[in-house]
Amino acid sequence: GINAEYGDFWQDCCASRVFNTPLTEQGIIGFGIGAAAAGSTAIAEIQFADYIFPGFDQLVNEAAKYRYRSGNEYDCGRLTVRAPWGAVGHGALYHSQSPEAYFAHTPGLKIVVPRGPIQAKGLLLSCILDNNPCIFFEPKILYRLAAEEVPLGTYTIPLSQAEIVRQGTDVTMIGWGTVVHVLLEVASMAEEQLGVSCEVIDLQTIAPYDAQTIEASVKKTGKAMVVHEAPLTQGFGAEIAARLQEKCFLHLEAPVQRVAGWDTPFPYIYEPFYLPDKWRCLDTVKKLVDFM
Amino acid sequence: GRHKQWYQRRVRGALALEHSCPVLVELMTYRVGHHSTSDDSTAYRSIDEVNYWDREDSPVGRLAKHLIARDLWSTDLEDAYAKECRKEIMTAFGRAESERGPNPLWMFDDVYDSPSPHITEQREQLREHLERYGDNYPLDKYMPLD
């Protein structure tokens, strides 16, 4: 892979099973669907999530609908598609995108985003074992930044289960991938500077998502914010905000806030001004707390 | 740059001149450098192959040898010129790096042919945010907000 994801392990175990393909995302994904439908566990890599779109039709019209259209006679559940995802500091328009919202809109696909190495291993294994086509987005900025003691044995982290990474009582902060680390920093700042206790939730699986955990949290705090790098309009935060106001209306002390990338293509030199950074997030905490 | 390309030309130019007909010219190239800074191309091709095209059979190299053989060029001239070019590039590079970026609010331009209300609203949100939190941003590396 472009970030040496596979390393040299493939030479030891299975040279015939780890291979390069022609450069065609439609083909990579289509091939993976076919292999999966025929009974092989298929893991298809797209070099950058920004390049996944030539395979959009394969994912949306083939992979997602395979089981449904055949009345459960056939499926391509053994397919996992993985792709580097999100801002990296210098990625610009075509090496920084977070396309989860496009795919979350398609019933039949599972979308997963880990926040670090320990989650990456557990969640990826879950995706591979899961009997549905999964898309696994890997925050590329964390490839070289994140270092954790990852257990050597096999373990899985369940899909469709959010994790409360930091407990709190005043504000619920929901994010996934890189942004979870921003939220943890903001939670500390909010505690120190504002005396506000924030609960940080890593959604982990975008679709199908763990509504129960976030609803319980928001009913407790009464104040919610969703943060993502992807552009604001029609980002996945919109779905969460809609659901929270529907399910938790009487518990809300302020409108559900979203902090997101602006509605522009992901810029190059303007990246520091584009991202939903800790200052915009901290400001949103203030807005929530000061609302009433 | 990374891509040192060479061209093996099948020139049908003579044909085009003689017969005034369209001609398809096929240029074969060989990419000497790695695909990107993330790539180590020795993983999929031999270093001997790369060296062959780069040193033995490079049209650029062949042209240099041809000019030298005709006393129109020399390795000394080559070295001096390479040095001069590098200096020119690095100077331009340094100058460009020290220039300030454009006004950050221009980030919202050119999404559409003309700005839509939600984009204008977001631009104002950023402006307002920078008015209050600007110290935390590298604003000195950009032209002022308008």
Short mmCIF file of C-alpha atoms in Angstrom, two decimals:
data_model
loop_
_atom_site.label_atom_id
_atom_site.label_comp_id
_atom_site.label_asym_id
_atom_site.label_seq_id
_atom_site.Cartn_x
_atom_site.Cartn_y
_atom_site.Cartn_z
CA GLY A 1 0.00 0.00 0.00
CA ILE A 2 1.00 3.62 -0.37
CA ASN A 3 1.81 3.86 3.32
CA ALA A 4 3.47 0.46 3.42
CA GLU A 5 0.38 -0.87 5.16
CA TYR A 6 1.13 -4.43 4.20
CA GLY A 7 4.83 -4.27 5.01
CA ASP A 8 6.59 -7.48 4.26
CA PHE A 9 4.16 -9.83 5.94
CA TRP A 10 2.74 -10.90 2.63
CA GLN A 11 5.99 -12.46 1.52
CA ASP A 12 5.98 -14.82 4.45
CA CYS A 13 2.46 -16.05 4.36
CA CYS A 14 0.67 -15.62 1.12
CA ALA A 15 2.38 -14.03 -1.86
CA SER A 16 -0.29 -15.30 -4.21
CA ARG A 17 -3.04 -13.73 -2.12
CA VAL A 18 -1.67 -10.19 -1.79
CA PHE A 19 -1.23 -8.59 -5.15
CA ASN A 20 -1.31 -5.39 -7.11
CA THR A 21 -4.07 -4.73 -9.60
CA PRO A 22 -4.37 -2.47 -12.59
CA LEU A 23 -5.11 1.07 -11.60
CA THR A 24 -8.89 1.09 -11.78
CA GLU A 25 -11.02 1.58 -8.70
CA GLN A 26 -14.11 0.33 -10.47
CA GLY A 27 -12.17 -2.82 -11.29
CA ILE A 28 -10.56 -3.19 -7.87
CA ILE A 29 -13.91 -3.00 -6.14
CA GLY A 30 -15.78 -4.98 -8.79
CA PHE A 31 -13.16 -7.72 -8.61
CA GLY A 32 -13.43 -7.73 -4.84
CA ILE A 33 -17.22 -8.03 -5.05
CA GLY A 34 -16.91 -10.96 -7.42
CA ALA A 35 -14.34 -12.73 -5.31
CA ALA A 36 -16.43 -12.20 -2.20
CA ALA A 37 -19.59 -13.41 -3.91
CA ALA A 38 -17.73 -16.55 -4.97
CA GLY A 39 -16.79 -17.25 -1.34
CA SER A 40 -13.35 -15.70 -0.89
CA THR A 41 -12.59 -13.18 1.80
CA ALA A 42 -11.61 -10.16 -0.25
CA ILE A 43 -9.87 -7.06 1.05
CA ALA A 44 -9.66 -4.35 -1.57
CA GLU A 45 -7.44 -1.33 -1.08
CA ILE A 46 -8.16 2.04 -2.60
CA GLN A 47 -4.98 4.13 -2.31
CA PHE A 48 -6.77 7.25 -1.12
CA ALA A 49 -10.44 7.57 -0.20
CA ASP A 50 -10.49 10.50 -2.64
CA TYR A 51 -10.11 7.96 -5.45
CA ILE A 52 -13.00 5.74 -4.42
CA PHE A 53 -15.54 7.43 -6.65
CA PRO A 54 -14.88 5.54 -9.88
CA GLY A 55 -15.99 2.55 -7.82
CA PHE A 56 -19.08 4.27 -6.47
CA ASP A 57 -21.45 2.44 -8.76
CA GLN A 58 -19.91 -0.91 -7.82
CA LEU A 59 -20.32 -0.13 -4.12
CA VAL A 60 -23.78 1.40 -4.27
CA ASN A 61 -25.46 -0.62 -7.01
CA GLU A 62 -23.67 -3.94 -6.71
CA ALA A 63 -22.08 -4.51 -3.30
CA ALA A 64 -24.80 -2.82 -1.25
CA LYS A 65 -27.67 -4.50 -3.05
CA TYR A 66 -26.26 -7.95 -3.68
CA ARG A 67 -28.03 -9.67 -0.81
CA TYR A 68 -31.22 -7.67 -1.07
CA ARG A 69 -31.81 -8.14 -4.78
CA SER A 70 -31.24 -11.87 -4.60
CA GLY A 71 -33.56 -12.43 -1.67
CA ASN A 72 -30.56 -13.47 0.42
CA GLU A 73 -29.55 -16.19 -2.04
CA TYR A 74 -26.30 -14.45 -2.83
CA ASP A 75 -24.15 -11.91 -1.04
CA CYS A 76 -20.73 -10.30 -1.11
CA GLY A 77 -20.42 -10.04 2.64
CA ARG A 78 -16.82 -11.20 2.57
CA LEU A 79 -15.76 -7.94 1.00
CA THR A 80 -13.92 -5.25 2.94
CA VAL A 81 -12.73 -2.11 1.17
CA ARG A 82 -10.09 -0.10 2.96
CA ALA A 83 -8.83 3.37 2.11
CA PRO A 84 -6.68 6.09 3.70
CA TRP A 85 -8.96 8.92 4.76
CA GLY A 86 -9.00 12.48 6.04
CA ALA A 87 -6.76 15.51 6.39
CA VAL A 88 -3.00 15.01 6.52
CA GLY A 89 -1.70 18.59 6.59
CA HIS A 90 -0.80 18.94 2.93
CA GLY A 91 -3.19 16.65 1.13
CA ALA A 92 -5.27 19.35 -0.58
CA LEU A 93 -8.31 18.54 -2.72
CA TYR A 94 -7.56 14.93 -3.61
CA HIS A 95 -5.65 13.44 -0.70
CA SER A 96 -7.72 14.71 2.24
CA GLN A 97 -11.34 13.80 1.71
CA SER A 98 -13.69 12.13 4.17
CA PRO A 99 -16.38 10.52 1.99
CA GLU A 100 -18.26 8.57 4.66
CA ALA A 101 -21.48 10.55 4.15
CA TYR A 102 -21.92 9.43 0.56
CA PHE A 103 -21.76 5.77 1.54
CA ALA A 104 -23.69 5.99 4.81
CA HIS A 105 -26.60 7.03 2.61
CA THR A 106 -26.66 3.58 0.98
CA PRO A 107 -28.39 0.83 2.92
CA GLY A 108 -26.44 -2.41 2.72
CA LEU A 109 -22.96 -0.99 3.33
CA LYS A 110 -21.15 -0.75 6.64
CA ILE A 111 -18.82 2.17 7.19
CA VAL A 112 -16.14 2.15 9.90
CA VAL A 113 -13.52 4.70 11.01
CA PRO A 114 -10.95 3.90 13.76
CA ARG A 115 -9.31 6.58 15.89
CA GLY A 116 -5.99 4.78 16.45
CA PRO A 117 -3.97 1.59 16.06
CA ILE A 118 -5.70 -0.45 18.76
CA GLN A 119 -9.15 0.32 17.36
CA ALA A 120 -7.90 -0.11 13.80
CA LYS A 121 -6.88 -3.70 14.39
CA GLY A 122 -10.02 -4.67 16.29
CA LEU A 123 -12.40 -2.88 13.94
CA LEU A 124 -10.70 -4.06 10.75
CA LEU A 125 -10.87 -7.65 11.92
CA SER A 126 -14.54 -7.15 12.68
CA CYS A 127 -15.10 -5.76 9.19
CA ILE A 128 -13.30 -8.71 7.62
CA LEU A 129 -15.34 -11.18 9.66
CA ASP A 130 -18.61 -9.30 9.22
CA ASN A 131 -20.98 -10.80 6.72
CA ASN A 132 -21.71 -7.54 4.95
CA PRO A 133 -19.64 -5.41 2.58
CA CYS A 134 -17.67 -2.99 4.76
CA ILE A 135 -15.75 0.16 3.95
CA PHE A 136 -12.93 0.83 6.40
CA PHE A 137 -11.56 4.37 6.32
CA GLU A 138 -8.14 4.81 7.91
CA PRO A 139 -7.15 8.31 9.11
CA LYS A 140 -3.92 8.66 7.17
CA ILE A 141 -2.44 11.36 9.41
CA LEU A 142 -2.36 8.79 12.19
CA TYR A 143 -0.25 6.26 10.25
CA ARG A 144 2.93 7.90 11.39
CA LEU A 145 1.71 9.88 14.37
CA ALA A 146 -0.05 7.26 16.37
CA ALA A 147 1.91 4.75 18.38
CA GLU A 148 0.18 2.42 20.78
CA GLU A 149 0.83 -0.91 22.39
CA VAL A 150 -1.34 -3.05 20.17
CA PRO A 151 -2.03 -6.51 21.59
CA LEU A 152 -0.45 -9.20 19.43
CA GLY A 153 -3.23 -11.72 19.59
CA THR A 154 -6.50 -11.66 17.70
CA TYR A 155 -9.22 -9.43 19.05
CA THR A 156 -12.20 -7.70 17.61
CA ILE A 157 -14.04 -4.54 18.47
CA PRO A 158 -17.76 -4.83 17.72
CA LEU A 159 -19.23 -2.89 14.87
CA SER A 160 -22.16 -0.53 15.39
CA GLN A 161 -20.97 0.24 18.87
CA ALA A 162 -19.83 3.70 19.87
CA GLU A 163 -17.27 4.17 22.61
CA ILE A 164 -17.44 6.81 25.33
CA VAL A 165 -13.80 7.81 25.38
CA ARG A 166 -14.19 10.41 28.08
CA GLN A 167 -17.05 10.61 30.56
CA GLY A 168 -18.70 13.95 31.24
CA THR A 169 -21.91 15.57 32.38
CA ASP A 170 -22.38 18.90 30.60
CA VAL A 171 -21.80 18.51 26.86
CA THR A 172 -21.85 15.53 24.52
CA MET A 173 -19.21 15.65 21.77
CA ILE A 174 -19.52 13.14 18.96
CA GLY A 175 -16.82 12.46 16.38
CA TRP A 176 -14.86 9.75 14.59
CA GLY A 177 -11.31 9.22 13.39
CA THR A 178 -8.76 12.01 13.81
CA VAL A 179 -11.26 14.47 15.27
CA VAL A 180 -11.74 12.32 18.39
CA HIS A 181 -8.28 13.41 19.51
CA VAL A 182 -9.19 17.05 18.91
CA LEU A 183 -12.33 16.58 21.00
CA LEU A 184 -10.36 15.03 23.84
CA GLU A 185 -8.07 18.05 23.87
CA VAL A 186 -11.06 20.42 23.77
CA ALA A 187 -12.65 18.51 26.66
CA SER A 188 -9.53 19.19 28.75
CA MET A 189 -9.51 22.84 27.74
CA ALA A 190 -13.22 23.16 28.54
CA GLU A 191 -12.63 21.66 31.97
CA GLU A 192 -9.69 23.97 32.74
CA GLN A 193 -10.92 27.19 31.21
CA LEU A 194 -14.69 26.94 31.56
CA GLY A 195 -15.31 24.37 34.28
CA VAL A 196 -17.38 22.44 31.76
CA SER A 197 -17.41 18.63 31.80
CA CYS A 198 -17.54 17.14 28.31
CA GLU A 199 -18.40 13.59 27.30
CA VAL A 200 -16.49 12.52 24.20
CA ILE A 201 -17.96 9.75 22.08
CA ASP A 202 -16.13 7.97 19.27
CA LEU A 203 -18.85 6.78 16.92
CA GLN A 204 -16.50 4.16 15.33
CA THR A 205 -19.14 2.71 13.03
CA ILE A 206 -20.80 5.39 10.91
CA ALA A 207 -23.32 3.04 9.40
CA PRO A 208 -25.21 1.42 10.95
CA TYR A 209 -24.48 3.70 13.90
CA ASP A 210 -25.00 3.26 17.61
CA ALA A 211 -27.85 5.68 18.19
CA GLN A 212 -28.56 4.27 21.63
CA THR A 213 -25.27 5.38 23.17
CA ILE A 214 -25.39 8.89 21.80
CA GLU A 215 -29.05 9.38 22.67
CA ALA A 216 -28.42 8.26 26.26
CA SER A 217 -25.53 10.68 26.51
CA VAL A 218 -27.46 13.63 25.11
CA LYS A 219 -30.41 12.92 27.39
CA LYS A 220 -27.92 13.18 30.24
CA THR A 221 -26.10 16.34 29.14
CA GLY A 222 -28.81 18.15 27.21
CA LYS A 223 -26.20 19.69 24.91
CA ALA A 224 -24.73 18.06 21.81
CA MET A 225 -22.18 18.78 19.12
CA VAL A 226 -21.09 16.65 16.21
CA VAL A 227 -17.72 17.31 14.64
CA HIS A 228 -16.35 16.06 11.33
CA GLU A 229 -13.79 17.13 8.72
CA ALA A 230 -16.18 16.51 5.86
CA PRO A 231 -18.12 19.56 4.65
CA LEU A 232 -21.02 20.73 6.78
CA THR A 233 -23.88 20.40 4.33
CA GLN A 234 -25.06 16.81 4.21
CA GLY A 235 -22.15 15.60 6.28
CA PHE A 236 -22.93 12.71 8.57
CA GLY A 237 -23.40 15.21 11.39
CA ALA A 238 -26.64 16.20 9.72
CA GLU A 239 -28.06 12.72 10.18
CA ILE A 240 -27.01 12.61 13.83
CA ALA A 241 -28.38 16.09 14.50
CA ALA A 242 -31.71 15.19 12.93
CA ARG A 243 -31.98 12.03 14.98
CA LEU A 244 -30.95 13.69 18.25
CA GLN A 245 -33.50 16.46 17.92
CA GLU A 246 -36.14 13.85 17.13
CA LYS A 247 -35.32 11.49 19.98
CA CYS A 248 -34.03 13.88 22.65
CA PHE A 249 -36.02 17.06 21.99
CA LEU A 250 -37.38 17.51 25.50
CA HIS A 251 -33.92 16.98 26.98
CA LEU A 252 -32.14 19.53 24.80
CA GLU A 253 -31.04 22.82 26.34
CA ALA A 254 -29.64 24.10 23.05
CA PRO A 255 -29.88 23.23 19.37
CA VAL A 256 -27.60 20.43 18.28
CA GLN A 257 -24.40 22.00 16.93
CA ARG A 258 -22.22 20.83 14.11
CA VAL A 259 -18.60 21.86 13.58
CA ALA A 260 -17.35 20.75 10.21
CA GLY A 261 -15.28 21.53 7.20
CA TRP A 262 -16.65 24.43 5.21
CA ASP A 263 -18.74 23.89 2.11
CA THR A 264 -15.81 24.11 -0.27
CA PRO A 265 -13.53 21.52 -1.82
CA PHE A 266 -10.77 20.65 0.62
CA PRO A 267 -8.29 23.50 0.13
CA TYR A 268 -4.50 23.36 -0.05
CA ILE A 269 -2.91 26.42 1.57
CA TYR A 270 -6.05 27.25 3.52
CA GLU A 271 -6.13 23.97 5.42
CA PRO A 272 -5.45 25.61 8.84
CA PHE A 273 -8.62 27.69 8.34
CA TYR A 274 -10.72 24.89 6.92
CA LEU A 275 -10.62 22.17 9.57
CA PRO A 276 -12.98 21.95 12.56
CA ASP A 277 -10.09 22.62 14.92
CA LYS A 278 -9.93 22.93 18.70
CA TRP A 279 -10.71 26.66 18.65
CA ARG A 280 -13.87 26.28 16.65
CA CYS A 281 -14.84 23.34 18.85
CA LEU A 282 -14.12 25.19 22.09
CA ASP A 283 -16.13 28.13 20.83
CA THR A 284 -19.02 25.77 20.14
CA VAL A 285 -18.84 24.39 23.68
CA LYS A 286 -19.18 27.97 24.92
CA LYS A 287 -22.11 28.54 22.59
CA LEU A 288 -23.89 25.44 23.89
CA VAL A 289 -23.30 26.26 27.51
CA ASP A 290 -24.28 29.92 27.12
CA PHE A 291 -27.41 29.22 25.10
CA MET A 292 -29.96 29.30 27.86
CA GLY B 1 12.02 17.02 -11.21
CA ARG B 2 10.99 13.51 -10.30
CA HIS B 3 10.01 12.54 -13.80
CA LYS B 4 12.96 12.51 -16.11
CA GLN B 5 11.30 11.43 -19.29
CA TRP B 6 12.88 10.51 -22.50
CA TYR B 7 11.30 10.18 -25.81
CA GLN B 8 11.85 7.61 -28.47
CA ARG B 9 10.35 9.19 -31.49
CA ARG B 10 8.91 7.52 -34.47
CA VAL B 11 8.81 10.63 -36.53
CA ARG B 12 6.61 10.62 -39.52
CA GLY B 13 7.31 14.32 -39.95
CA ALA B 14 8.74 13.80 -43.37
CA LEU B 15 5.55 12.07 -44.38
CA ALA B 16 3.45 14.93 -43.09
CA LEU B 17 5.44 17.53 -44.98
CA GLU B 18 5.47 15.58 -48.22
CA HIS B 19 1.88 14.50 -48.31
CA SER B 20 0.07 17.10 -46.14
CA CYS B 21 -1.69 14.39 -44.19
CA PRO B 22 -2.40 14.00 -40.50
CA VAL B 23 0.26 12.00 -38.72
CA LEU B 24 0.06 10.15 -35.43
CA VAL B 25 3.31 10.46 -33.48
CA GLU B 26 3.69 7.90 -30.74
CA LEU B 27 6.11 8.90 -27.99
CA MET B 28 7.35 6.14 -25.72
CA THR B 29 8.51 7.36 -22.35
CA TYR B 30 10.23 5.77 -19.40
CA ARG B 31 9.75 7.13 -15.92
CA VAL B 32 13.20 7.20 -14.33
CA GLY B 33 12.18 8.53 -10.92
CA HIS B 34 9.91 6.94 -8.33
CA HIS B 35 6.19 7.51 -8.75
CA SER B 36 6.07 9.73 -5.65
CA THR B 37 7.90 10.36 -2.40
CA SER B 38 5.98 7.41 -0.98
CA ASP B 39 7.18 5.04 -3.66
CA ASP B 40 10.22 2.80 -3.73
CA SER B 41 10.16 1.53 -7.29
CA THR B 42 12.83 -1.08 -6.68
CA ALA B 43 9.94 -3.07 -5.28
CA TYR B 44 8.66 -3.66 -8.80
CA ARG B 45 11.56 -3.07 -11.19
CA SER B 46 15.29 -3.71 -11.20
CA ILE B 47 17.76 -0.91 -10.53
CA ASP B 48 19.70 -2.13 -13.59
CA GLU B 49 16.72 -1.43 -15.78
CA VAL B 50 16.42 2.10 -14.39
CA ASN B 51 20.12 2.76 -14.79
CA TYR B 52 20.06 1.54 -18.38
CA TRP B 53 17.42 4.04 -19.43
CA ASP B 54 18.86 6.80 -17.30
CA ARG B 55 22.52 6.49 -18.26
CA GLU B 56 22.96 4.41 -21.38
CA ASP B 57 19.92 4.99 -23.48
CA SER B 58 18.57 8.39 -22.52
CA PRO B 59 17.80 10.65 -25.50
CA VAL B 60 18.80 13.68 -23.41
CA GLY B 61 22.13 12.03 -22.68
CA ARG B 62 22.54 11.01 -26.31
CA LEU B 63 21.90 14.57 -27.45
CA ALA B 64 24.52 15.86 -25.02
CA LYS B 65 27.07 13.33 -26.29
CA HIS B 66 26.25 14.29 -29.87
CA LEU B 67 26.76 18.00 -29.19
CA ILE B 68 29.98 17.36 -27.30
CA ALA B 69 31.28 15.23 -30.17
CA ARG B 70 30.65 18.17 -32.49
CA ASP B 71 32.40 20.64 -30.18
CA LEU B 72 29.16 22.51 -29.56
CA TRP B 73 29.02 21.59 -25.87
CA SER B 74 31.30 20.27 -23.12
CA THR B 75 31.04 18.61 -19.73
CA ASP B 76 32.45 21.82 -18.18
CA LEU B 77 29.73 23.90 -19.81
CA GLU B 78 27.21 21.29 -18.68
CA ASP B 79 28.34 21.40 -15.06
CA ALA B 80 28.37 25.19 -15.01
CA TYR B 81 24.93 25.40 -16.59
CA ALA B 82 23.47 22.82 -14.22
CA LYS B 83 24.84 24.82 -11.29
CA GLU B 84 23.37 28.04 -12.66
CA CYS B 85 19.95 26.48 -13.23
CA ARG B 86 19.86 25.02 -9.78
CA LYS B 87 20.74 28.38 -8.26
CA GLU B 88 17.99 30.08 -10.26
CA ILE B 89 15.43 27.49 -9.17
CA MET B 90 16.41 27.58 -5.52
CA THR B 91 16.28 31.39 -5.52
CA ALA B 92 12.81 31.36 -7.02
CA PHE B 93 11.83 28.64 -4.57
CA GLY B 94 13.08 30.65 -1.61
CA ARG B 95 11.33 33.77 -2.80
CA ALA B 96 8.05 31.93 -3.33
CA GLU B 97 8.23 30.24 0.07
CA SER B 98 8.67 33.54 1.84
CA GLU B 99 5.68 35.08 0.11
CA ARG B 100 2.50 35.33 2.08
CA GLY B 101 -0.51 33.25 1.12
CA PRO B 102 -3.63 34.96 -0.16
CA ASN B 103 -6.36 36.31 2.08
CA PRO B 104 -7.77 33.19 3.81
CA LEU B 105 -11.34 34.27 3.07
CA TRP B 106 -10.62 33.59 -0.60
CA MET B 107 -11.00 29.93 0.39
CA PHE B 108 -14.71 30.43 -0.31
CA ASP B 109 -14.25 31.72 -3.86
CA ASP B 110 -14.87 29.72 -7.00
CA VAL B 111 -16.98 26.97 -5.48
CA TYR B 112 -19.62 28.14 -7.92
CA ASP B 113 -19.49 30.86 -10.54
CA SER B 114 -20.95 33.21 -7.95
CA PRO B 115 -21.26 32.74 -4.20
CA SER B 116 -24.41 31.20 -2.83
CA PRO B 117 -25.91 32.49 0.45
CA HIS B 118 -24.77 29.54 2.56
CA ILE B 119 -21.18 30.01 1.39
CA THR B 120 -21.30 33.73 2.13
CA GLU B 121 -22.69 32.89 5.56
CA GLN B 122 -19.79 30.52 6.25
CA ARG B 123 -17.24 33.08 5.07
CA GLU B 124 -18.63 35.52 7.61
CA GLN B 125 -18.55 32.83 10.29
CA LEU B 126 -14.84 32.30 9.61
CA ARG B 127 -14.16 36.01 9.59
CA GLU B 128 -15.91 36.40 12.89
CA HIS B 129 -14.08 33.39 14.32
CA LEU B 130 -10.70 34.77 13.26
CA GLU B 131 -11.52 38.14 14.79
CA ARG B 132 -11.79 36.44 18.14
CA TYR B 133 -9.31 33.56 17.87
CA GLY B 134 -6.91 34.90 15.23
CA ASP B 135 -3.88 34.65 17.57
CA ASN B 136 -4.10 30.87 17.29
CA TYR B 137 -3.74 30.87 13.51
CA PRO B 138 -0.75 31.52 11.24
CA LEU B 139 -2.33 34.74 9.96
CA ASP B 140 1.08 36.38 9.60
CA LYS B 141 1.78 33.96 6.76
CA TYR B 142 -1.23 35.20 4.80
CA MET B 143 -2.39 38.48 3.35
CA PRO B 144 -4.80 40.36 5.58
CA LEU B 145 -8.50 39.56 5.62
CA ASP B 146 -10.53 41.99 3.58
#
